[in-house]
Amino acid sequence: MPNHWLIKSEPFKYSWDDLNRDGETIWDGVRNHRAANNLKAMKVGDRLFFYHSNKGLEIVGIATVSEAGLIDPTDPEGKWPTVKVKPVEPVENPVTLKAIKANPDLEGIELVRLSRLSVAEITADEWKKIVAMSKA
């Protein structure tokens, strides 16, 4: 059974539209140990929410891990992990950070609890709730 994650990007640096245009990308530049551990734990086929941070503050799409266990090519020391991701589909309606914070069922979500984390783990229940919110 695939795991679930959330990846953040500032839309002016790399947006959901950019990922759709490119078709696949290496998720590089992560230099936080917790986020790096999440990248290391990812497997091909895992699902990811694509979250626009800084501007927008909302989940806008669903992506998948297309290649796992890579070393970040932007790391000169070759110690930071990365994965490749591909877009799957946009969410029907973006799910805002405000809506997530207002949902008591999501009070423990890493997106809120560890707000500066760029790669967060999402539980199966959190995934289902957010998908349902995107369809409302």
mmCIF file of C-alpha atoms in Angstrom:
data_model
loop_
_atom_site.group_PDB
_atom_site.id
_atom_site.type_symbol
_atom_site.label_atom_id
_atom_site.label_comp_id
_atom_site.label_asym_id
_atom_site.label_seq_id
_atom_site.Cartn_x
_atom_site.Cartn_y
_atom_site.Cartn_z
ATOM 1 C CA MET A 1 0.000 0.000 0.000
ATOM 2 C CA PRO A 2 1.492 3.366 -0.964
ATOM 3 C CA ASN A 3 2.343 6.006 1.600
ATOM 4 C CA HIS A 4 1.216 9.613 1.391
ATOM 5 C CA TRP A 5 3.212 12.815 1.551
ATOM 6 C CA LEU A 6 2.988 16.542 1.018
ATOM 7 C CA ILE A 7 5.601 18.528 -0.883
ATOM 8 C CA LYS A 8 5.762 22.315 -0.724
ATOM 9 C CA SER A 9 6.948 24.746 -3.332
ATOM 10 C CA GLU A 10 6.683 28.481 -3.667
ATOM 11 C CA PRO A 11 4.676 28.913 -6.883
ATOM 12 C CA PHE A 12 6.959 31.656 -8.189
ATOM 13 C CA LYS A 13 9.907 29.218 -7.941
ATOM 14 C CA TYR A 14 8.244 25.982 -9.102
ATOM 15 C CA SER A 15 4.481 25.682 -9.389
ATOM 16 C CA TRP A 16 1.949 22.946 -10.068
ATOM 17 C CA ASP A 17 1.700 24.336 -13.596
ATOM 18 C CA ASP A 18 5.480 23.969 -13.970
ATOM 19 C CA LEU A 19 5.304 20.316 -12.915
ATOM 20 C CA ASN A 20 2.517 19.681 -15.422
ATOM 21 C CA ARG A 21 4.495 21.413 -18.166
ATOM 22 C CA ASP A 22 7.666 19.415 -17.359
ATOM 23 C CA GLY A 23 5.880 16.094 -16.851
ATOM 24 C CA GLU A 24 8.422 15.007 -14.223
ATOM 25 C CA THR A 25 11.016 16.675 -12.027
ATOM 26 C CA ILE A 26 13.682 15.935 -9.443
ATOM 27 C CA TRP A 27 12.583 17.272 -6.043
ATOM 28 C CA ASP A 28 15.946 18.809 -5.173
ATOM 29 C CA GLY A 29 17.270 21.356 -2.720
ATOM 30 C CA VAL A 30 15.856 19.850 0.494
ATOM 31 C CA ARG A 31 18.326 20.494 3.339
ATOM 32 C CA ASN A 32 16.249 19.747 6.438
ATOM 33 C CA HIS A 33 16.946 16.410 8.138
ATOM 34 C CA ARG A 34 13.296 15.570 8.880
ATOM 35 C CA ALA A 35 12.266 16.405 5.305
ATOM 36 C CA ALA A 36 15.262 14.404 4.010
ATOM 37 C CA ASN A 37 14.177 11.396 6.075
ATOM 38 C CA ASN A 38 10.725 11.686 4.505
ATOM 39 C CA LEU A 39 12.320 11.716 1.043
ATOM 40 C CA LYS A 40 14.373 8.625 1.955
ATOM 41 C CA ALA A 41 11.197 6.821 3.039
ATOM 42 C CA MET A 42 9.392 7.464 -0.253
ATOM 43 C CA LYS A 43 8.753 4.585 -2.640
ATOM 44 C CA VAL A 44 7.762 4.549 -6.295
ATOM 45 C CA GLY A 45 3.986 4.880 -6.472
ATOM 46 C CA ASP A 46 3.604 6.864 -3.244
ATOM 47 C CA ARG A 47 1.158 9.750 -3.595
ATOM 48 C CA LEU A 48 1.955 13.368 -2.786
ATOM 49 C CA PHE A 49 -0.095 16.472 -2.292
ATOM 50 C CA PHE A 50 1.472 19.424 -4.122
ATOM 51 C CA TYR A 51 1.189 22.486 -1.876
ATOM 52 C CA HIS A 52 1.790 26.076 -2.916
ATOM 53 C CA SER A 53 3.606 27.749 -0.030
ATOM 54 C CA ASN A 54 4.269 31.414 0.634
ATOM 55 C CA LYS A 55 1.664 32.569 -1.912
ATOM 56 C CA GLY A 56 -1.601 30.662 -2.189
ATOM 57 C CA LEU A 57 -1.107 28.455 0.883
ATOM 58 C CA GLU A 58 -3.144 25.619 -0.578
ATOM 59 C CA ILE A 59 -3.000 22.071 -1.860
ATOM 60 C CA VAL A 60 -3.457 22.306 -5.621
ATOM 61 C CA GLY A 61 -2.606 18.888 -7.003
ATOM 62 C CA ILE A 62 -1.732 15.237 -6.560
ATOM 63 C CA ALA A 63 1.573 13.853 -7.775
ATOM 64 C CA THR A 64 3.306 10.489 -7.532
ATOM 65 C CA VAL A 65 6.839 9.351 -6.843
ATOM 66 C CA SER A 66 8.197 8.113 -10.177
ATOM 67 C CA GLU A 67 11.741 7.316 -9.010
ATOM 68 C CA ALA A 68 13.005 6.916 -5.448
ATOM 69 C CA GLY A 69 16.340 6.549 -3.681
ATOM 70 C CA LEU A 70 18.193 9.238 -5.632
ATOM 71 C CA ILE A 71 20.972 11.553 -4.503
ATOM 72 C CA ASP A 72 20.269 15.259 -4.946
ATOM 73 C CA PRO A 73 22.314 16.440 -7.950
ATOM 74 C CA THR A 74 22.507 19.958 -6.445
ATOM 75 C CA ASP A 75 24.372 18.600 -3.390
ATOM 76 C CA PRO A 76 28.137 18.809 -3.979
ATOM 77 C CA GLU A 77 28.767 16.393 -1.095
ATOM 78 C CA GLY A 78 26.312 13.795 -2.428
ATOM 79 C CA LYS A 79 24.640 13.106 0.921
ATOM 80 C CA TRP A 80 21.134 14.608 0.542
ATOM 81 C CA PRO A 81 18.370 12.385 -0.882
ATOM 82 C CA THR A 82 15.752 13.188 -3.457
ATOM 83 C CA VAL A 83 13.061 11.589 -5.607
ATOM 84 C CA LYS A 84 11.506 12.244 -8.980
ATOM 85 C CA VAL A 85 7.846 13.212 -9.051
ATOM 86 C CA LYS A 86 5.182 13.266 -11.776
ATOM 87 C CA PRO A 87 1.812 15.008 -11.753
ATOM 88 C CA VAL A 88 -1.293 12.834 -11.469
ATOM 89 C CA GLU A 89 -4.148 15.329 -11.389
ATOM 90 C CA PRO A 90 -5.177 18.667 -9.961
ATOM 91 C CA VAL A 91 -7.452 18.552 -6.949
ATOM 92 C CA GLU A 92 -11.046 19.444 -7.826
ATOM 93 C CA ASN A 93 -10.929 22.474 -5.528
ATOM 94 C CA PRO A 94 -7.757 23.739 -3.838
ATOM 95 C CA VAL A 95 -7.654 22.999 -0.108
ATOM 96 C CA THR A 96 -6.381 25.993 1.810
ATOM 97 C CA LEU A 97 -4.213 25.969 4.892
ATOM 98 C CA LYS A 98 -6.999 27.911 6.617
ATOM 99 C CA ALA A 99 -9.499 25.105 5.869
ATOM 100 C CA ILE A 100 -7.041 22.461 7.073
ATOM 101 C CA LYS A 101 -6.427 24.358 10.331
ATOM 102 C CA ALA A 102 -10.191 24.719 10.831
ATOM 103 C CA ASN A 103 -10.768 20.959 10.547
ATOM 104 C CA PRO A 104 -10.407 19.344 14.011
ATOM 105 C CA ASP A 105 -9.706 15.974 12.375
ATOM 106 C CA LEU A 106 -6.489 17.442 10.955
ATOM 107 C CA GLU A 107 -5.113 19.106 14.072
ATOM 108 C CA GLY A 108 -2.085 16.769 14.202
ATOM 109 C CA ILE A 109 -1.131 17.057 10.525
ATOM 110 C CA GLU A 110 2.569 17.768 9.936
ATOM 111 C CA LEU A 111 1.670 20.638 7.597
ATOM 112 C CA VAL A 112 0.366 22.520 10.639
ATOM 113 C CA ARG A 113 2.421 20.979 13.445
ATOM 114 C CA LEU A 114 5.773 21.354 11.632
ATOM 115 C CA SER A 115 4.845 24.303 9.435
ATOM 116 C CA ARG A 116 8.345 24.982 8.084
ATOM 117 C CA LEU A 117 8.803 21.388 6.890
ATOM 118 C CA SER A 118 9.008 21.240 3.080
ATOM 119 C CA VAL A 119 8.337 17.495 2.764
ATOM 120 C CA ALA A 120 5.733 16.205 5.225
ATOM 121 C CA GLU A 121 4.208 12.833 5.959
ATOM 122 C CA ILE A 122 0.440 12.503 5.545
ATOM 123 C CA THR A 123 -1.436 9.673 7.231
ATOM 124 C CA ALA A 124 -3.972 7.612 5.304
ATOM 125 C CA ASP A 125 -6.827 9.212 7.296
ATOM 126 C CA GLU A 126 -5.489 12.731 6.681
ATOM 127 C CA TRP A 127 -5.195 11.926 2.964
ATOM 128 C CA LYS A 128 -8.830 10.758 2.790
ATOM 129 C CA LYS A 129 -10.095 13.813 4.660
ATOM 130 C CA ILE A 130 -8.186 16.254 2.452
ATOM 131 C CA VAL A 131 -9.312 14.523 -0.749
ATOM 132 C CA ALA A 132 -12.903 14.751 0.530
ATOM 133 C CA MET A 133 -12.399 18.445 1.332
ATOM 134 C CA SER A 134 -11.173 19.030 -2.223
ATOM 135 C CA LYS A 135 -14.412 17.595 -3.591
ATOM 136 C CA ALA A 136 -16.686 19.723 -1.401
#
